[in-house]
PDB file of C-alpha atoms and ligand atoms in Angstrom:
ATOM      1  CA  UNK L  12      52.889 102.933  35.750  1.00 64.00           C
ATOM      2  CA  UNK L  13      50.000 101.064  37.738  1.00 73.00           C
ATOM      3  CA  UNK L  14      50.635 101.029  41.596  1.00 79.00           C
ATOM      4  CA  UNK L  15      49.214  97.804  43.039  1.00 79.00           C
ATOM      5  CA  UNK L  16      46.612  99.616  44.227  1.00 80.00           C
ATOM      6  CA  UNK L  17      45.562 101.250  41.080  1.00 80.00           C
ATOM      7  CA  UNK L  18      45.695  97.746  39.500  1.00 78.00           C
ATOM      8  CA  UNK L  19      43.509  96.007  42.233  1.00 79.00           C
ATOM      9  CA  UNK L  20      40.666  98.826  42.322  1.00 79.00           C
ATOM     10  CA  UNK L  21      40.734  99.041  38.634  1.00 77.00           C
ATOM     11  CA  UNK L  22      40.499  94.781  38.522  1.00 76.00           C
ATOM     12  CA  UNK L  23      37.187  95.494  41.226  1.00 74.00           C
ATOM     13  CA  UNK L  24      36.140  97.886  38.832  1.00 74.00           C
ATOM     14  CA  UNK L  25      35.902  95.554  35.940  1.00 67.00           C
ATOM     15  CA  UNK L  26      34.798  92.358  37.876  1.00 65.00           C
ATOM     16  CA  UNK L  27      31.837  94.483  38.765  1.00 62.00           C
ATOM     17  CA  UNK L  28      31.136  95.882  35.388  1.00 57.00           C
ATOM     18  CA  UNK L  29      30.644  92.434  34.665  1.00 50.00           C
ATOM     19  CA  UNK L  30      28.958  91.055  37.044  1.00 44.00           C
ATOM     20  CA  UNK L  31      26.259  94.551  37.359  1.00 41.00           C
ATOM     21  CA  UNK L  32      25.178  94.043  33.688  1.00 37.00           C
ATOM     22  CA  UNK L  33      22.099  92.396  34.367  1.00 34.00           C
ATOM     23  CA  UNK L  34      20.946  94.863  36.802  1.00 35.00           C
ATOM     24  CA  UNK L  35      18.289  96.988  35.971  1.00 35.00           C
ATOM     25  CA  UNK L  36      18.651 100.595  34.914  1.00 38.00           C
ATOM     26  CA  UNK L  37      18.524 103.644  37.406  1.00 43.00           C
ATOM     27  CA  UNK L  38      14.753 103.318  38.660  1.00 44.00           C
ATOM     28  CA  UNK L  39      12.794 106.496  39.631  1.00 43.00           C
ATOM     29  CA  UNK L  40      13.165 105.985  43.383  1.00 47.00           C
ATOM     30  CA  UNK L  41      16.898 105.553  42.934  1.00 50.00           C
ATOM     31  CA  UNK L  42      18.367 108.028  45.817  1.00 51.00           C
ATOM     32  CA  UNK L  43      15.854 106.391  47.973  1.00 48.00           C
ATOM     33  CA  UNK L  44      16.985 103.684  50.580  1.00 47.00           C
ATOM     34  CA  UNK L  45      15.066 101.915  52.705  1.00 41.00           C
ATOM     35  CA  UNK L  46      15.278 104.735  55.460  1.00 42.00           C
ATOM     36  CA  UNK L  47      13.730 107.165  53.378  1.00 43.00           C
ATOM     37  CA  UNK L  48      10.723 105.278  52.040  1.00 40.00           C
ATOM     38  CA  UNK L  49       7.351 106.517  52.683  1.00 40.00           C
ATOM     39  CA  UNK L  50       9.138 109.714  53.702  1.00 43.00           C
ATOM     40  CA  UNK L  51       7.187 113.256  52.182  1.00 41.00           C
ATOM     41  CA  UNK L  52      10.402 114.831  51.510  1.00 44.00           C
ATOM     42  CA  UNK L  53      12.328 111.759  49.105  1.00 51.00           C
ATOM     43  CA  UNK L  54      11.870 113.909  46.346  1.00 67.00           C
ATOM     44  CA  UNK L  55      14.973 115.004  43.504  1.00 74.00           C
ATOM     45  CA  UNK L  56      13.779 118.681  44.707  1.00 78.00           C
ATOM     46  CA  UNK L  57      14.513 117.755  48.112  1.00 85.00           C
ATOM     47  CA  UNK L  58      18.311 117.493  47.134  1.00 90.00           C
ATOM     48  CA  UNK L  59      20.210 120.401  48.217  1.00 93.00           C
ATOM     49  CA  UNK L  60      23.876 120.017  47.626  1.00 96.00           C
ATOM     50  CA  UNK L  61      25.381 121.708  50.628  1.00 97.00           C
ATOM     51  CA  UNK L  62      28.150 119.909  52.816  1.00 98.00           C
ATOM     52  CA  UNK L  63      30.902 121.356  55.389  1.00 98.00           C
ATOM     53  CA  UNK L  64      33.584 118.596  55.286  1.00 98.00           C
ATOM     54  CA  UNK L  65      37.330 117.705  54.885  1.00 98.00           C
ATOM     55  CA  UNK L  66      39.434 116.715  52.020  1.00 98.00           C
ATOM     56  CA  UNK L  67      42.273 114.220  50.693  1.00 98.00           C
ATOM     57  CA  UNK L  68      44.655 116.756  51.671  1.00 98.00           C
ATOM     58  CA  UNK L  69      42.954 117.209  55.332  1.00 98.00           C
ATOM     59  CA  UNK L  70      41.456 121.097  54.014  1.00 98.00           C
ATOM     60  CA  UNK L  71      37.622 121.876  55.067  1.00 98.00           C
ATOM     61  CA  UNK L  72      35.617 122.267  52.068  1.00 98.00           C
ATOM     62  CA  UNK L  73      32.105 123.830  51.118  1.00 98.00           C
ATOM     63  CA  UNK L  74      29.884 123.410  48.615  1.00 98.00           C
ATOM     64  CA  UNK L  75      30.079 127.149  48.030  1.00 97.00           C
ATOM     65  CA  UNK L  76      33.775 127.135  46.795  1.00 96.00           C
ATOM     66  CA  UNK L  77      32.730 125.159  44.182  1.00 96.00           C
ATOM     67  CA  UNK L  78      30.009 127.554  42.803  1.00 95.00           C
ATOM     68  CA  UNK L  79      30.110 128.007  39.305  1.00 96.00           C
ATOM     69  CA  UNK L  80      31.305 124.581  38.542  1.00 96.00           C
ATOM     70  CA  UNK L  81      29.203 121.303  37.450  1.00 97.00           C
ATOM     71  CA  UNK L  82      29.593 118.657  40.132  1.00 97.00           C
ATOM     72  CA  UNK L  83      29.794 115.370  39.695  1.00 96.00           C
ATOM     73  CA  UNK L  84      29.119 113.720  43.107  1.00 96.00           C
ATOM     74  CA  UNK L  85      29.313 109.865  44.412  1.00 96.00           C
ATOM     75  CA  UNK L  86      29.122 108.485  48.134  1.00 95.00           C
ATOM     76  CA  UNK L  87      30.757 105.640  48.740  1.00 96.00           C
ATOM     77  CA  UNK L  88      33.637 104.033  50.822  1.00 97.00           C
ATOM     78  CA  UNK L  89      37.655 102.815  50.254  1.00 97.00           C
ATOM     79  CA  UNK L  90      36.771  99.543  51.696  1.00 95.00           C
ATOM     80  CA  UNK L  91      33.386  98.870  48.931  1.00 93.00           C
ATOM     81  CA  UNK L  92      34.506  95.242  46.904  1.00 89.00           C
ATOM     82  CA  UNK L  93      32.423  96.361  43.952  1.00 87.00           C
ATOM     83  CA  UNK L  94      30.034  99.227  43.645  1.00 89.00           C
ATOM     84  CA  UNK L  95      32.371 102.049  44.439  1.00 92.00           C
ATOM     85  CA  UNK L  96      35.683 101.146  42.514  1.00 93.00           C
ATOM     86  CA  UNK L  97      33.058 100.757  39.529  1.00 91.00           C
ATOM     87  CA  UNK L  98      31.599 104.263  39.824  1.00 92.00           C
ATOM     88  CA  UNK L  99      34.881 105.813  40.408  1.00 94.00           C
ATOM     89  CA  UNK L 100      36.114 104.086  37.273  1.00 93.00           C
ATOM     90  CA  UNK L 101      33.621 105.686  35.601  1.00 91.00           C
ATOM     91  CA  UNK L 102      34.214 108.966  36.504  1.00 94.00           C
ATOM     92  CA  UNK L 103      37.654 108.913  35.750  1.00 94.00           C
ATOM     93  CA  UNK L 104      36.022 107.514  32.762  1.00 92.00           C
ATOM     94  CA  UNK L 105      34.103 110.425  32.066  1.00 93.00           C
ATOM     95  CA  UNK L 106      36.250 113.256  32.874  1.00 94.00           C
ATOM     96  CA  UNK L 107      39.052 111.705  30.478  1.00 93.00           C
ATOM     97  CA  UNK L 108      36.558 111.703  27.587  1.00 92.00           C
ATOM     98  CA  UNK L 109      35.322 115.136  28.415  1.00 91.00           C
ATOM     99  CA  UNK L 110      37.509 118.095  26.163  1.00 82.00           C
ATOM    100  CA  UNK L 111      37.881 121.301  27.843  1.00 88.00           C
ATOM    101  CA  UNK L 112      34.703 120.989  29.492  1.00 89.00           C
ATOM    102  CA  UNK L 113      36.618 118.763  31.879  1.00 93.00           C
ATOM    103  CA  UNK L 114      37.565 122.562  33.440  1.00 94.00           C
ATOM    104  CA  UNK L 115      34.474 123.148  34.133  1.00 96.00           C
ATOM    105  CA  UNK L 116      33.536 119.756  36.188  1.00 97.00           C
ATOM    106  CA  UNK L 117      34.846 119.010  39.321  1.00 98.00           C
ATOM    107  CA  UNK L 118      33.951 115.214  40.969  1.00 98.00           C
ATOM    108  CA  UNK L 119      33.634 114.531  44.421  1.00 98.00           C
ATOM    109  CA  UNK L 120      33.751 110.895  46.435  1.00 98.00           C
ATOM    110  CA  UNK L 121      32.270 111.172  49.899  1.00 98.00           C
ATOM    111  CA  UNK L 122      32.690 108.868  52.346  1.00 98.00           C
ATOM    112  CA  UNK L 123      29.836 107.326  54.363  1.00 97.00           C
ATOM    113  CA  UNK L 124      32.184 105.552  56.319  1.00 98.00           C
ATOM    114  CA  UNK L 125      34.289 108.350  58.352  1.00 98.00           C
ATOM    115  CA  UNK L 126      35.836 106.220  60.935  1.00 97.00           C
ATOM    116  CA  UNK L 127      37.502 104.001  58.644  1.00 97.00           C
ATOM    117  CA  UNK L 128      37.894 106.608  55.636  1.00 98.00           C
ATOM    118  CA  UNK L 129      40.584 109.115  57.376  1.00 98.00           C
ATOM    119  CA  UNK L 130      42.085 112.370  54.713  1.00 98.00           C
ATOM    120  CA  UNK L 131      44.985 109.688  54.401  1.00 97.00           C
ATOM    121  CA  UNK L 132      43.089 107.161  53.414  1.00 97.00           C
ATOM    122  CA  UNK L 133      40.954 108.908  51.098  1.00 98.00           C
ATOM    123  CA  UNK L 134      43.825 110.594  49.816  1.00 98.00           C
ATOM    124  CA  UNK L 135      45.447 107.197  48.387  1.00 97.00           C
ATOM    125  CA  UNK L 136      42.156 105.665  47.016  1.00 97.00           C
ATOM    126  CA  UNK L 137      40.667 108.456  44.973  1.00 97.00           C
ATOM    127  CA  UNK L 138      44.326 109.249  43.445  1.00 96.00           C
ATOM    128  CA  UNK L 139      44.442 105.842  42.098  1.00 96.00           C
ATOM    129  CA  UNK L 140      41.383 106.816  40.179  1.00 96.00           C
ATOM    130  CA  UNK L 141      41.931 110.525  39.096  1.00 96.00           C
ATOM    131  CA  UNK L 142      43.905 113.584  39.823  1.00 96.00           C
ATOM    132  CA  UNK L 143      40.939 115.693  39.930  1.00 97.00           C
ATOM    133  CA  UNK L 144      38.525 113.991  42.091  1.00 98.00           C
ATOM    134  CA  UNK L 145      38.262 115.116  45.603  1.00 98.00           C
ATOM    135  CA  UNK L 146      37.633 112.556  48.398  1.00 98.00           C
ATOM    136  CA  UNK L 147      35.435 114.165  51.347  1.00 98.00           C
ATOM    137  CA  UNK L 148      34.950 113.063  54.749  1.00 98.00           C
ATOM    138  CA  UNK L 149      34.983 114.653  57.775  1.00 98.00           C
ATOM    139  CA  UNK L 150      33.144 113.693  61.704  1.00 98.00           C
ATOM    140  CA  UNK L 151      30.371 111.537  61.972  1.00 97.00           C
ATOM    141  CA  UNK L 152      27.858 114.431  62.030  1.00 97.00           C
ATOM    142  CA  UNK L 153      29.400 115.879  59.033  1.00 97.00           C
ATOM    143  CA  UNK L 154      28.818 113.008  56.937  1.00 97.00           C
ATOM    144  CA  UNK L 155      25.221 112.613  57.661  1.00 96.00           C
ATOM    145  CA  UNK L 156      24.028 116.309  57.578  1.00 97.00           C
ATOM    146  CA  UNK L 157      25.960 116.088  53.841  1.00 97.00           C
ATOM    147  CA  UNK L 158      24.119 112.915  52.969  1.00 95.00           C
ATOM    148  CA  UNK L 159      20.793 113.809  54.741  1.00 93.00           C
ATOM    149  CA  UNK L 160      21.307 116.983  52.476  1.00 94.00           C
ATOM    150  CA  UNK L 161      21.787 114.983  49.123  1.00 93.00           C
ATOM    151  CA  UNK L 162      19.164 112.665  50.556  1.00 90.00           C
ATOM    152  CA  UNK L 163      21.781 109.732  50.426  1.00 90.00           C
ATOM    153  CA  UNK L 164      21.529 106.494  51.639  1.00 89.00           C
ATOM    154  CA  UNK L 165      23.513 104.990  53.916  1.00 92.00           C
ATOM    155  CA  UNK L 166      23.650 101.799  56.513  1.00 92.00           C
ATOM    156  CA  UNK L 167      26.374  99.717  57.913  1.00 94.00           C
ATOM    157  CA  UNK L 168      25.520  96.201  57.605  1.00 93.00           C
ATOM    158  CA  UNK L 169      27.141  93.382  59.395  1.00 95.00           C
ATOM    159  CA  UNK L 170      29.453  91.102  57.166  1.00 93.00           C
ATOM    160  CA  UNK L 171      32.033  88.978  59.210  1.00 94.00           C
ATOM    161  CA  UNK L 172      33.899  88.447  55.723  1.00 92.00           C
ATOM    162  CA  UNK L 173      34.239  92.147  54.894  1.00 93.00           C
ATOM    163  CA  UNK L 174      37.286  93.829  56.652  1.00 93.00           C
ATOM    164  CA  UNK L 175      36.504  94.647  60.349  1.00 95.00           C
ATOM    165  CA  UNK L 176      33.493  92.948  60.250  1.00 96.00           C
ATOM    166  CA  UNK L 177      30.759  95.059  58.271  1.00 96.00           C
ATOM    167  CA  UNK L 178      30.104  96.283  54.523  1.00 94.00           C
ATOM    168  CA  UNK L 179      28.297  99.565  53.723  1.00 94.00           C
ATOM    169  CA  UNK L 180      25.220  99.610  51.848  1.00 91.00           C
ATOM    170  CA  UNK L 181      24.928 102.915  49.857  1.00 90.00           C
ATOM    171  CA  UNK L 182      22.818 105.055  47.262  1.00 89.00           C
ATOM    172  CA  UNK L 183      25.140 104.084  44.281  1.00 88.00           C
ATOM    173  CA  UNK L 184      24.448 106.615  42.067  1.00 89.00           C
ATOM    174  CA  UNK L 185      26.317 110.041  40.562  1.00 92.00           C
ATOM    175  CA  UNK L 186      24.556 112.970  41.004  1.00 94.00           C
ATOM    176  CA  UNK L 187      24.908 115.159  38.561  1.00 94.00           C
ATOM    177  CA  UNK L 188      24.867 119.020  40.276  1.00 96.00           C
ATOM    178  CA  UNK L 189      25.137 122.186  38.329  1.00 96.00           C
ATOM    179  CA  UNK L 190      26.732 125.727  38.384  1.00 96.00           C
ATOM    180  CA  UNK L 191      24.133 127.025  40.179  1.00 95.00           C
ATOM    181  CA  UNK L 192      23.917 123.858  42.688  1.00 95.00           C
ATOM    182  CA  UNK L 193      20.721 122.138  42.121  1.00 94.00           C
ATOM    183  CA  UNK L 194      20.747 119.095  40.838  1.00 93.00           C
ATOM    184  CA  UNK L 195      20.050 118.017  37.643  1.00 92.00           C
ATOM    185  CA  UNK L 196      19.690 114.155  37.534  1.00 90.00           C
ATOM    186  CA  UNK L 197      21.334 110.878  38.322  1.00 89.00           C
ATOM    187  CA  UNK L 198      24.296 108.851  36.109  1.00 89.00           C
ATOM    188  CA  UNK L 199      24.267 105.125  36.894  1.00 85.00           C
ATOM    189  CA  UNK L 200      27.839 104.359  38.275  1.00 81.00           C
ATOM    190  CA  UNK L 201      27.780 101.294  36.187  1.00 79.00           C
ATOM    191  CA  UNK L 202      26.066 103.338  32.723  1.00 80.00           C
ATOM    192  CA  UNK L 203      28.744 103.739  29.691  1.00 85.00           C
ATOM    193  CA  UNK L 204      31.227 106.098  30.083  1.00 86.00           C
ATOM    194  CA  UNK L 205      30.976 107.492  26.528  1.00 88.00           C
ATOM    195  CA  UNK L 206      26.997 108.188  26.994  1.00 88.00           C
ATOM    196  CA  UNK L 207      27.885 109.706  30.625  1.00 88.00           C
ATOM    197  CA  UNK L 208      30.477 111.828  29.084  1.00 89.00           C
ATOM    198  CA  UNK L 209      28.339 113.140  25.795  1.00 89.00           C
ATOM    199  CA  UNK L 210      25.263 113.732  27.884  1.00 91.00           C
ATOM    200  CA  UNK L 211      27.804 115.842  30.155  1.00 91.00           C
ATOM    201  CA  UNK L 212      29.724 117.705  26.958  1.00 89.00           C
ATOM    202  CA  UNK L 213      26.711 118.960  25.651  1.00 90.00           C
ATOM    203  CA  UNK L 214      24.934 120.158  29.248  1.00 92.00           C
ATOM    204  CA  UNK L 215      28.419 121.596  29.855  1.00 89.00           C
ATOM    205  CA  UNK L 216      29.017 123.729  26.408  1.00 85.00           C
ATOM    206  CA  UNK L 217      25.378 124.659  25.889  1.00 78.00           C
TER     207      UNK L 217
HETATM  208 NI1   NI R 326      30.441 101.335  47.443  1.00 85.13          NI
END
């Protein structure tokens, strides 16, 4: 059975499928926001996937607990209307048409929005996606050494008919990290799930 919840985020999640169609493919400056522009360092080598930060379940978590495993990581917020139910959709997506490689890959949703996104919080929106994802947040600080690390972008931005008053914009995209924690490349939170998933099986079992 759908909770309410899981039937509004996964109604987001297909209003935005629809509505992101026309948007162009993943570009090559795609982890770059505005911020980082012109800056030496906006480079996929740059991205170092280390983070210190807390969990659904209110735990501190590493990057280096998850050695060994393939990472699928997203930054987003509980509060996004489109972008964010989309590319957790997809995940969940993913993972379910991965075989026993889905062992092997663990997916993470951090929050660029830690005064709103509490462990509580995070706990009920990335269950309504997926058992196995883990939602990440943590202080202030936290969140933007971990995004500074990925080289995420992040910015509130004033919207009076958002809730509380202002929207996040965010770098939209999955990064794709593996066993040995560099990163690898980029999935488009709105690409197909099947091509996601194959391009994943066969990094995963090679
Ligand atoms: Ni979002």
């Amino acid at each position: 059975m759908l909770s309410p919840l899981q039937k509004a985020l996964w109604a987001a999640a297909l209003g935005a499928a629809g509505l992101y169609l026309t948007v162009t493919a993943v570009s090559d400056d795609w982890w770059r926001g505005p911020a980082a522009t012109g800056s030496a360092d906006a480079q996929p080598s740059a991205i170092r996937a280390e983070f210190t930060l807390t969990d659904h379940r209110g735990q501190r978590r590493t990057d280096e607990e998850f050695d060994g495993r393939w990472l699928l990581v997203f930054f987003g917020f509980t509060n996004c209307p489109d972008v964010c139910p989309l590319g957790l959709a997809t995940i969940a997506d993913v993972m379910d048409r991965l075989g026993k490689e889905a062992e092997e890959v663990q997916p993470l949703f951090v929050s660029i929005d830690p005064d709103r996104d509490t462990p509580e919080a995070m706990a009920e929106y990335v269950e309504a996606f997926h058992a196995k994802i883990v939602g990440l947040t943590g202080s202030t600080e936290d969140v933007a050494e971990a995004a500074a690390n990925f080289r995420a972008y992040y910015e509130k931005v004033d919207d009076q008919a958002a809730p509380d008053g202002y929207s996040m914009s965010h770098t939209s995209s999955i990064y794709l990290i593996g066993p040995d924690g560099t990163f690898i490349k980029p999935y488009s939170y709105k690409a197909s799930p099947e091509e996601n998933a194959a391009d994943l099986e066969q990094r995963v079992a090679t």
